[in-house]
């Protein structure tokens, strides 16, 4: 566990270098530490080393850790598949949801977001590689999904999230992600879209194995688990 601060510093250094390498501003991308399957003590250790944003995939596990970490001002991100019977607890206990892929879920999150909290930040998950086993809206369905999210004041659509199929080559990784970055730029330039979604500024792309490529493609939020906390048991990655 003493290794967590060291690993965290190494990942932050990779992000810094990747931004520099792409000629992007030093604050162009930030780190979401993915703490699924990790004990609350690991989050505490990373938090003490300066990491404030954490991503969780499994609701029950996340709620238990949130209880144990109430004394910390953590920014909580939900990044796992969202079932409709879980939306209320997610709307009540998270700051961000990265994995919205249908209007019904967004509407429920909007309706169930407590009035005393700020609007819930959401990203639309896109199934870039059209994988049958993965969640996410298909790229050609993105416009229609976005159009169905107008006038939902309790959520704030911030951008897109993707989990591409693994590729070994950094340039291939970048090419897989680039269309989503281009799509976000195109929407940002559209006045009608901007009126409804003025805070469309987030590309949640890049994990331990492809963060350099994701930052080259324009990622603003990289989600890193393994390279901070170590390998997870294989079963933990079954559902994404
Ligand atoms: C587990 C997970 C990650 C982190 O992946 P690593 O390869 O461990 O860095 C990122 N995003 C999502 C959606 C995940 O489920």
PDB file of C-alpha atoms and ligand atoms in Angstrom:
ATOM      1  CA  UNK A   1       0.000   0.000   0.000  1.00  0.00           C
ATOM      2  CA  UNK A   2       2.972   2.281   0.498  1.00  0.00           C
ATOM      3  CA  UNK A   3       3.387   1.929  -3.247  1.00  0.00           C
ATOM      4  CA  UNK A   4       0.151   3.748  -4.080  1.00  0.00           C
ATOM      5  CA  UNK A   5       1.590   7.291  -3.727  1.00  0.00           C
ATOM      6  CA  UNK A   6       4.584   6.274  -5.870  1.00  0.00           C
ATOM      7  CA  UNK A   7       2.396   4.742  -8.588  1.00  0.00           C
ATOM      8  CA  UNK A   8       0.110   7.749  -8.497  1.00  0.00           C
ATOM      9  CA  UNK A   9       3.051  10.077  -9.038  1.00  0.00           C
ATOM     10  CA  UNK A  10       4.212   7.927 -11.978  1.00  0.00           C
ATOM     11  CA  UNK A  11       0.783   8.042 -13.620  1.00  0.00           C
ATOM     12  CA  UNK A  12       0.568  11.816 -13.131  1.00  0.00           C
ATOM     13  CA  UNK A  13       3.990  12.121 -14.730  1.00  0.00           C
ATOM     14  CA  UNK A  14       2.825  10.041 -17.730  1.00  0.00           C
ATOM     15  CA  UNK A  15      -0.175  12.362 -18.108  1.00  0.00           C
ATOM     16  CA  UNK A  16       2.049  15.427 -17.878  1.00  0.00           C
ATOM     17  CA  UNK A  17       4.428  14.106 -20.520  1.00  0.00           C
ATOM     18  CA  UNK A  18       1.645  12.983 -22.857  1.00  0.00           C
ATOM     19  CA  UNK A  19       0.045  16.435 -22.706  1.00  0.00           C
ATOM     20  CA  UNK A  20       3.392  18.075 -23.378  1.00  0.00           C
ATOM     21  CA  UNK A  21       4.115  15.677 -26.224  1.00  0.00           C
ATOM     22  CA  UNK A  22       0.776  16.576 -27.863  1.00  0.00           C
ATOM     23  CA  UNK A  23       1.318  20.309 -27.396  1.00  0.00           C
ATOM     24  CA  UNK A  24      -1.714  20.497 -25.108  1.00  0.00           C
ATOM     25  CA  UNK A  25      -2.003  22.693 -21.994  1.00  0.00           C
ATOM     26  CA  UNK A  26      -0.697  21.155 -18.755  1.00  0.00           C
ATOM     27  CA  UNK A  27      -4.215  21.181 -17.278  1.00  0.00           C
ATOM     28  CA  UNK A  28      -5.799  19.659 -20.400  1.00  0.00           C
ATOM     29  CA  UNK A  29      -6.457  16.250 -18.861  1.00  0.00           C
ATOM     30  CA  UNK A  30      -7.021  15.047 -15.331  1.00  0.00           C
ATOM     31  CA  UNK A  31      -6.856  11.718 -13.576  1.00  0.00           C
ATOM     32  CA  UNK A  32      -9.747   9.622 -12.347  1.00  0.00           C
ATOM     33  CA  UNK A  33      -8.417   6.887 -10.051  1.00  0.00           C
ATOM     34  CA  UNK A  34     -10.453   3.716 -10.630  1.00  0.00           C
ATOM     35  CA  UNK A  35     -10.765   2.032  -7.238  1.00  0.00           C
ATOM     36  CA  UNK A  36     -13.164  -0.841  -8.008  1.00  0.00           C
ATOM     37  CA  UNK A  37     -12.414  -3.969  -5.945  1.00  0.00           C
ATOM     38  CA  UNK A  38      -9.924  -1.980  -3.814  1.00  0.00           C
ATOM     39  CA  UNK A  39     -10.457  -1.430  -0.091  1.00  0.00           C
ATOM     40  CA  UNK A  40     -11.303   1.981   1.338  1.00  0.00           C
ATOM     41  CA  UNK A  41      -7.793   2.139   2.815  1.00  0.00           C
ATOM     42  CA  UNK A  42      -6.319   2.258  -0.716  1.00  0.00           C
ATOM     43  CA  UNK A  43      -8.534   5.235  -1.572  1.00  0.00           C
ATOM     44  CA  UNK A  44      -7.480   6.924   1.655  1.00  0.00           C
ATOM     45  CA  UNK A  45      -3.845   6.398   0.742  1.00  0.00           C
ATOM     46  CA  UNK A  46      -4.298   7.894  -2.752  1.00  0.00           C
ATOM     47  CA  UNK A  47      -6.354  10.762  -1.335  1.00  0.00           C
ATOM     48  CA  UNK A  48      -3.607  11.585   1.163  1.00  0.00           C
ATOM     49  CA  UNK A  49      -1.226  11.759  -1.816  1.00  0.00           C
ATOM     50  CA  UNK A  50      -3.426  14.389  -3.490  1.00  0.00           C
ATOM     51  CA  UNK A  51      -5.874  12.365  -5.613  1.00  0.00           C
ATOM     52  CA  UNK A  52      -9.472  13.576  -5.113  1.00  0.00           C
ATOM     53  CA  UNK A  53     -11.510  11.894  -7.893  1.00  0.00           C
ATOM     54  CA  UNK A  54     -12.324   8.190  -7.727  1.00  0.00           C
ATOM     55  CA  UNK A  55     -14.274   5.919 -10.072  1.00  0.00           C
ATOM     56  CA  UNK A  56     -16.332   2.914  -9.008  1.00  0.00           C
ATOM     57  CA  UNK A  57     -18.175   0.286 -11.092  1.00  0.00           C
ATOM     58  CA  UNK A  58     -20.302  -1.596  -8.584  1.00  0.00           C
ATOM     59  CA  UNK A  59     -22.935   0.313  -6.638  1.00  0.00           C
ATOM     60  CA  UNK A  60     -23.097  -1.726  -3.441  1.00  0.00           C
ATOM     61  CA  UNK A  61     -19.330  -1.847  -3.104  1.00  0.00           C
ATOM     62  CA  UNK A  62     -19.087   1.892  -3.760  1.00  0.00           C
ATOM     63  CA  UNK A  63     -21.745   2.808  -1.188  1.00  0.00           C
ATOM     64  CA  UNK A  64     -19.921   0.822   1.479  1.00  0.00           C
ATOM     65  CA  UNK A  65     -16.640   2.598   0.773  1.00  0.00           C
ATOM     66  CA  UNK A  66     -18.362   5.985   0.685  1.00  0.00           C
ATOM     67  CA  UNK A  67     -19.651   5.282   4.212  1.00  0.00           C
ATOM     68  CA  UNK A  68     -16.126   4.491   5.375  1.00  0.00           C
ATOM     69  CA  UNK A  69     -14.679   7.606   3.732  1.00  0.00           C
ATOM     70  CA  UNK A  70     -17.321  10.161   4.720  1.00  0.00           C
ATOM     71  CA  UNK A  71     -14.655  12.351   6.318  1.00  0.00           C
ATOM     72  CA  UNK A  72     -12.911  12.903   2.940  1.00  0.00           C
ATOM     73  CA  UNK A  73     -14.079  15.338   0.272  1.00  0.00           C
ATOM     74  CA  UNK A  74     -13.946  12.793  -2.549  1.00  0.00           C
ATOM     75  CA  UNK A  75     -15.417  13.475  -6.005  1.00  0.00           C
ATOM     76  CA  UNK A  76     -17.208  10.176  -6.801  1.00  0.00           C
ATOM     77  CA  UNK A  77     -17.653   8.957 -10.374  1.00  0.00           C
ATOM     78  CA  UNK A  78     -19.863   6.014 -11.323  1.00  0.00           C
ATOM     79  CA  UNK A  79     -18.307   4.265 -14.345  1.00  0.00           C
ATOM     80  CA  UNK A  80     -20.044   0.859 -14.474  1.00  0.00           C
ATOM     81  CA  UNK A  81     -23.159  -0.235 -16.347  1.00  0.00           C
ATOM     82  CA  UNK A  82     -26.282   1.461 -14.910  1.00  0.00           C
ATOM     83  CA  UNK A  83     -29.407  -0.615 -14.304  1.00  0.00           C
ATOM     84  CA  UNK A  84     -32.638   1.335 -13.919  1.00  0.00           C
ATOM     85  CA  UNK A  85     -33.298   0.035 -10.420  1.00  0.00           C
ATOM     86  CA  UNK A  86     -29.965   1.572  -9.326  1.00  0.00           C
ATOM     87  CA  UNK A  87     -30.462   5.096 -10.637  1.00  0.00           C
ATOM     88  CA  UNK A  88     -31.839   6.583  -7.423  1.00  0.00           C
ATOM     89  CA  UNK A  89     -28.861   5.536  -5.297  1.00  0.00           C
ATOM     90  CA  UNK A  90     -26.487   6.688  -8.038  1.00  0.00           C
ATOM     91  CA  UNK A  91     -28.230  10.068  -8.376  1.00  0.00           C
ATOM     92  CA  UNK A  92     -28.033  10.518  -4.608  1.00  0.00           C
ATOM     93  CA  UNK A  93     -24.427   9.484  -4.046  1.00  0.00           C
ATOM     94  CA  UNK A  94     -22.271  10.406  -7.030  1.00  0.00           C
ATOM     95  CA  UNK A  95     -20.985  13.577  -8.692  1.00  0.00           C
ATOM     96  CA  UNK A  96     -20.516  12.061 -12.142  1.00  0.00           C
ATOM     97  CA  UNK A  97     -21.879   9.120 -14.156  1.00  0.00           C
ATOM     98  CA  UNK A  98     -19.758   8.115 -17.180  1.00  0.00           C
ATOM     99  CA  UNK A  99     -21.829   5.219 -18.431  1.00  0.00           C
ATOM    100  CA  UNK A 100     -25.179   6.611 -19.596  1.00  0.00           C
ATOM    101  CA  UNK A 101     -26.179   4.949 -22.861  1.00  0.00           C
ATOM    102  CA  UNK A 102     -29.930   5.398 -23.076  1.00  0.00           C
ATOM    103  CA  UNK A 103     -32.416   8.210 -22.543  1.00  0.00           C
ATOM    104  CA  UNK A 104     -34.449   6.313 -19.977  1.00  0.00           C
ATOM    105  CA  UNK A 105     -31.468   6.176 -17.600  1.00  0.00           C
ATOM    106  CA  UNK A 106     -30.682   9.865 -18.077  1.00  0.00           C
ATOM    107  CA  UNK A 107     -34.295  10.862 -17.396  1.00  0.00           C
ATOM    108  CA  UNK A 108     -34.394   8.775 -14.229  1.00  0.00           C
ATOM    109  CA  UNK A 109     -31.098  10.275 -13.005  1.00  0.00           C
ATOM    110  CA  UNK A 110     -32.502  13.747 -13.735  1.00  0.00           C
ATOM    111  CA  UNK A 111     -35.759  13.059 -11.890  1.00  0.00           C
ATOM    112  CA  UNK A 112     -34.042  11.428  -8.911  1.00  0.00           C
ATOM    113  CA  UNK A 113     -31.184  13.884  -8.399  1.00  0.00           C
ATOM    114  CA  UNK A 114     -31.784  15.462  -4.963  1.00  0.00           C
ATOM    115  CA  UNK A 115     -32.715  19.152  -5.085  1.00  0.00           C
ATOM    116  CA  UNK A 116     -30.023  20.142  -2.567  1.00  0.00           C
ATOM    117  CA  UNK A 117     -27.222  18.774  -4.758  1.00  0.00           C
ATOM    118  CA  UNK A 118     -25.819  20.444  -7.890  1.00  0.00           C
ATOM    119  CA  UNK A 119     -26.836  18.894 -11.240  1.00  0.00           C
ATOM    120  CA  UNK A 120     -25.330  15.443 -11.857  1.00  0.00           C
ATOM    121  CA  UNK A 121     -22.541  15.424 -14.457  1.00  0.00           C
ATOM    122  CA  UNK A 122     -23.026  12.732 -17.060  1.00  0.00           C
ATOM    123  CA  UNK A 123     -21.082  11.340 -19.994  1.00  0.00           C
ATOM    124  CA  UNK A 124     -22.644   9.299 -22.775  1.00  0.00           C
ATOM    125  CA  UNK A 125     -20.877   5.978 -23.206  1.00  0.00           C
ATOM    126  CA  UNK A 126     -20.141   5.201 -26.851  1.00  0.00           C
ATOM    127  CA  UNK A 127     -19.455   1.668 -28.131  1.00  0.00           C
ATOM    128  CA  UNK A 128     -16.761   2.754 -30.584  1.00  0.00           C
ATOM    129  CA  UNK A 129     -15.735  -0.729 -31.695  1.00  0.00           C
ATOM    130  CA  UNK A 130     -19.337  -1.992 -31.919  1.00  0.00           C
ATOM    131  CA  UNK A 131     -18.582  -4.855 -29.538  1.00  0.00           C
ATOM    132  CA  UNK A 132     -21.605  -7.026 -28.740  1.00  0.00           C
ATOM    133  CA  UNK A 133     -20.353  -7.578 -25.171  1.00  0.00           C
ATOM    134  CA  UNK A 134     -19.939  -3.892 -24.328  1.00  0.00           C
ATOM    135  CA  UNK A 135     -22.379  -1.241 -23.205  1.00  0.00           C
ATOM    136  CA  UNK A 136     -22.643   2.060 -24.993  1.00  0.00           C
ATOM    137  CA  UNK A 137     -24.603   3.750 -27.721  1.00  0.00           C
ATOM    138  CA  UNK A 138     -23.425   3.121 -31.284  1.00  0.00           C
ATOM    139  CA  UNK A 139     -21.703   6.134 -32.853  1.00  0.00           C
ATOM    140  CA  UNK A 140     -24.509   6.694 -35.372  1.00  0.00           C
ATOM    141  CA  UNK A 141     -27.079   6.797 -32.541  1.00  0.00           C
ATOM    142  CA  UNK A 142     -25.295   9.488 -30.578  1.00  0.00           C
ATOM    143  CA  UNK A 143     -27.047  12.505 -32.151  1.00  0.00           C
ATOM    144  CA  UNK A 144     -30.488  11.071 -31.438  1.00  0.00           C
ATOM    145  CA  UNK A 145     -29.567  10.236 -27.851  1.00  0.00           C
ATOM    146  CA  UNK A 146     -28.194  13.717 -27.244  1.00  0.00           C
ATOM    147  CA  UNK A 147     -31.329  15.284 -28.773  1.00  0.00           C
ATOM    148  CA  UNK A 148     -33.477  13.275 -26.354  1.00  0.00           C
ATOM    149  CA  UNK A 149     -31.635  14.834 -23.383  1.00  0.00           C
ATOM    150  CA  UNK A 150     -32.798  18.414 -23.873  1.00  0.00           C
ATOM    151  CA  UNK A 151     -34.473  20.229 -20.989  1.00  0.00           C
ATOM    152  CA  UNK A 152     -33.293  17.982 -18.176  1.00  0.00           C
ATOM    153  CA  UNK A 153     -32.095  20.598 -15.665  1.00  0.00           C
ATOM    154  CA  UNK A 154     -30.882  18.172 -12.979  1.00  0.00           C
ATOM    155  CA  UNK A 155     -28.273  16.569 -15.202  1.00  0.00           C
ATOM    156  CA  UNK A 156     -25.439  18.249 -17.047  1.00  0.00           C
ATOM    157  CA  UNK A 157     -24.264  16.478 -20.178  1.00  0.00           C
ATOM    158  CA  UNK A 158     -20.479  16.854 -20.094  1.00  0.00           C
ATOM    159  CA  UNK A 159     -19.342  14.666 -22.997  1.00  0.00           C
ATOM    160  CA  UNK A 160     -18.503  11.108 -23.963  1.00  0.00           C
ATOM    161  CA  UNK A 161     -16.894   8.021 -22.488  1.00  0.00           C
ATOM    162  CA  UNK A 162     -15.425   5.104 -24.431  1.00  0.00           C
ATOM    163  CA  UNK A 163     -13.771   1.770 -23.630  1.00  0.00           C
ATOM    164  CA  UNK A 164     -12.251   0.708 -26.947  1.00  0.00           C
ATOM    165  CA  UNK A 165     -11.147  -2.846 -27.695  1.00  0.00           C
ATOM    166  CA  UNK A 166      -7.508  -3.367 -26.640  1.00  0.00           C
ATOM    167  CA  UNK A 167      -4.855  -2.618 -29.284  1.00  0.00           C
ATOM    168  CA  UNK A 168      -1.085  -2.963 -28.840  1.00  0.00           C
ATOM    169  CA  UNK A 169       0.081  -0.144 -31.055  1.00  0.00           C
ATOM    170  CA  UNK A 170      -0.185   3.418 -29.731  1.00  0.00           C
ATOM    171  CA  UNK A 171      -1.056   4.894 -33.123  1.00  0.00           C
ATOM    172  CA  UNK A 172      -3.815   2.289 -33.618  1.00  0.00           C
ATOM    173  CA  UNK A 173      -5.121   3.144 -30.142  1.00  0.00           C
ATOM    174  CA  UNK A 174      -5.183   6.837 -31.042  1.00  0.00           C
ATOM    175  CA  UNK A 175      -6.899   6.236 -34.381  1.00  0.00           C
ATOM    176  CA  UNK A 176      -9.660   4.256 -32.633  1.00  0.00           C
ATOM    177  CA  UNK A 177     -10.405   7.170 -30.278  1.00  0.00           C
ATOM    178  CA  UNK A 178      -9.995  10.080 -32.685  1.00  0.00           C
ATOM    179  CA  UNK A 179     -13.524   9.891 -34.200  1.00  0.00           C
ATOM    180  CA  UNK A 180     -15.070  10.533 -30.786  1.00  0.00           C
ATOM    181  CA  UNK A 181     -12.846  13.568 -30.222  1.00  0.00           C
ATOM    182  CA  UNK A 182     -13.811  14.867 -33.670  1.00  0.00           C
ATOM    183  CA  UNK A 183     -17.483  14.303 -32.872  1.00  0.00           C
ATOM    184  CA  UNK A 184     -17.236  16.304 -29.646  1.00  0.00           C
ATOM    185  CA  UNK A 185     -15.564  19.187 -31.492  1.00  0.00           C
ATOM    186  CA  UNK A 186     -18.264  19.158 -34.122  1.00  0.00           C
ATOM    187  CA  UNK A 187     -21.017  19.317 -31.484  1.00  0.00           C
ATOM    188  CA  UNK A 188     -19.216  22.046 -29.539  1.00  0.00           C
ATOM    189  CA  UNK A 189     -19.243  24.165 -32.695  1.00  0.00           C
ATOM    190  CA  UNK A 190     -23.009  23.760 -33.196  1.00  0.00           C
ATOM    191  CA  UNK A 191     -24.988  26.691 -31.712  1.00  0.00           C
ATOM    192  CA  UNK A 192     -28.164  24.707 -31.155  1.00  0.00           C
ATOM    193  CA  UNK A 193     -26.298  21.994 -29.287  1.00  0.00           C
ATOM    194  CA  UNK A 194     -24.403  24.595 -27.253  1.00  0.00           C
ATOM    195  CA  UNK A 195     -27.641  26.200 -26.116  1.00  0.00           C
ATOM    196  CA  UNK A 196     -28.907  22.938 -24.664  1.00  0.00           C
ATOM    197  CA  UNK A 197     -25.569  21.563 -23.477  1.00  0.00           C
ATOM    198  CA  UNK A 198     -23.250  24.480 -22.689  1.00  0.00           C
ATOM    199  CA  UNK A 199     -20.820  22.338 -20.701  1.00  0.00           C
ATOM    200  CA  UNK A 200     -19.952  19.755 -23.310  1.00  0.00           C
ATOM    201  CA  UNK A 201     -16.226  19.680 -22.494  1.00  0.00           C
ATOM    202  CA  UNK A 202     -15.295  16.125 -21.451  1.00  0.00           C
ATOM    203  CA  UNK A 203     -13.763  13.134 -23.198  1.00  0.00           C
ATOM    204  CA  UNK A 204     -13.452  10.287 -20.712  1.00  0.00           C
ATOM    205  CA  UNK A 205     -11.004   8.078 -22.602  1.00  0.00           C
ATOM    206  CA  UNK A 206      -7.800   6.268 -21.719  1.00  0.00           C
ATOM    207  CA  UNK A 207      -6.958   3.629 -19.105  1.00  0.00           C
ATOM    208  CA  UNK A 208      -3.691   2.140 -17.820  1.00  0.00           C
ATOM    209  CA  UNK A 209      -2.842   0.619 -21.209  1.00  0.00           C
ATOM    210  CA  UNK A 210      -3.740   3.479 -23.551  1.00  0.00           C
ATOM    211  CA  UNK A 211      -3.569   6.742 -21.656  1.00  0.00           C
ATOM    212  CA  UNK A 212      -0.830   8.210 -23.882  1.00  0.00           C
ATOM    213  CA  UNK A 213      -2.845   7.477 -27.038  1.00  0.00           C
ATOM    214  CA  UNK A 214      -6.028   8.824 -25.444  1.00  0.00           C
ATOM    215  CA  UNK A 215      -4.342  12.086 -24.479  1.00  0.00           C
ATOM    216  CA  UNK A 216      -2.920  12.417 -27.993  1.00  0.00           C
ATOM    217  CA  UNK A 217      -6.500  12.037 -29.269  1.00  0.00           C
ATOM    218  CA  UNK A 218      -7.779  14.758 -26.911  1.00  0.00           C
ATOM    219  CA  UNK A 219      -8.892  12.950 -23.751  1.00  0.00           C
ATOM    220  CA  UNK A 220      -9.672  15.292 -20.841  1.00  0.00           C
ATOM    221  CA  UNK A 221     -10.195  12.602 -18.198  1.00  0.00           C
ATOM    222  CA  UNK A 222      -8.214   9.359 -18.043  1.00  0.00           C
ATOM    223  CA  UNK A 223      -9.544   6.496 -15.913  1.00  0.00           C
ATOM    224  CA  UNK A 224      -6.669   4.536 -14.405  1.00  0.00           C
ATOM    225  CA  UNK A 225      -6.944   1.599 -12.029  1.00  0.00           C
ATOM    226  CA  UNK A 226      -4.253  -1.051 -12.424  1.00  0.00           C
ATOM    227  CA  UNK A 227      -1.279   1.283 -12.751  1.00  0.00           C
ATOM    228  CA  UNK A 228      -2.185   3.000  -9.471  1.00  0.00           C
ATOM    229  CA  UNK A 229      -3.544   0.177  -7.311  1.00  0.00           C
ATOM    230  CA  UNK A 230      -2.065  -2.945  -8.934  1.00  0.00           C
ATOM    231  CA  UNK A 231      -3.674  -5.903 -10.746  1.00  0.00           C
ATOM    232  CA  UNK A 232      -7.251  -6.794  -9.920  1.00  0.00           C
ATOM    233  CA  UNK A 233      -8.513 -10.376  -9.696  1.00  0.00           C
ATOM    234  CA  UNK A 234      -9.549 -11.275 -13.301  1.00  0.00           C
ATOM    235  CA  UNK A 235     -13.231 -11.863 -12.408  1.00  0.00           C
ATOM    236  CA  UNK A 236     -13.566  -8.220 -11.372  1.00  0.00           C
ATOM    237  CA  UNK A 237     -13.348  -7.086 -14.989  1.00  0.00           C
ATOM    238  CA  UNK A 238     -16.105  -9.366 -16.281  1.00  0.00           C
ATOM    239  CA  UNK A 239     -18.716  -6.642 -16.630  1.00  0.00           C
ATOM    240  CA  UNK A 240     -17.966  -3.452 -18.490  1.00  0.00           C
TER     241      UNK A 240
HETATM  242  C1  LIG B   1     -11.705  -0.920 -14.641  1.00  0.00           C
HETATM  243  C2  LIG B   1     -11.970   0.257 -15.490  1.00  0.00           C
HETATM  244  C3  LIG B   1     -10.962   1.195 -15.779  1.00  0.00           C
HETATM  245  C4  LIG B   1      -9.530   1.062 -15.304  1.00  0.00           C
HETATM  246  O1  LIG B   1      -8.852   0.161 -16.083  1.00  0.00           O
HETATM  247  P1  LIG B   1      -7.272  -0.151 -15.826  1.00  0.00           P
HETATM  248  O2  LIG B   1      -6.883  -0.890 -17.039  1.00  0.00           O
HETATM  249  O3  LIG B   1      -7.195  -0.943 -14.570  1.00  0.00           O
HETATM  250  O4  LIG B   1      -6.571   1.159 -15.711  1.00  0.00           O
HETATM  251  C5  LIG B   1     -11.302   2.291 -16.542  1.00  0.00           C
HETATM  252  N1  LIG B   1     -12.559   2.479 -16.998  1.00  0.00           N
HETATM  253  C6  LIG B   1     -13.556   1.614 -16.739  1.00  0.00           C
HETATM  254  C7  LIG B   1     -14.915   1.882 -17.274  1.00  0.00           C
HETATM  255  C8  LIG B   1     -13.289   0.468 -15.989  1.00  0.00           C
HETATM  256  O5  LIG B   1     -14.297  -0.392 -15.757  1.00  0.00           O
END
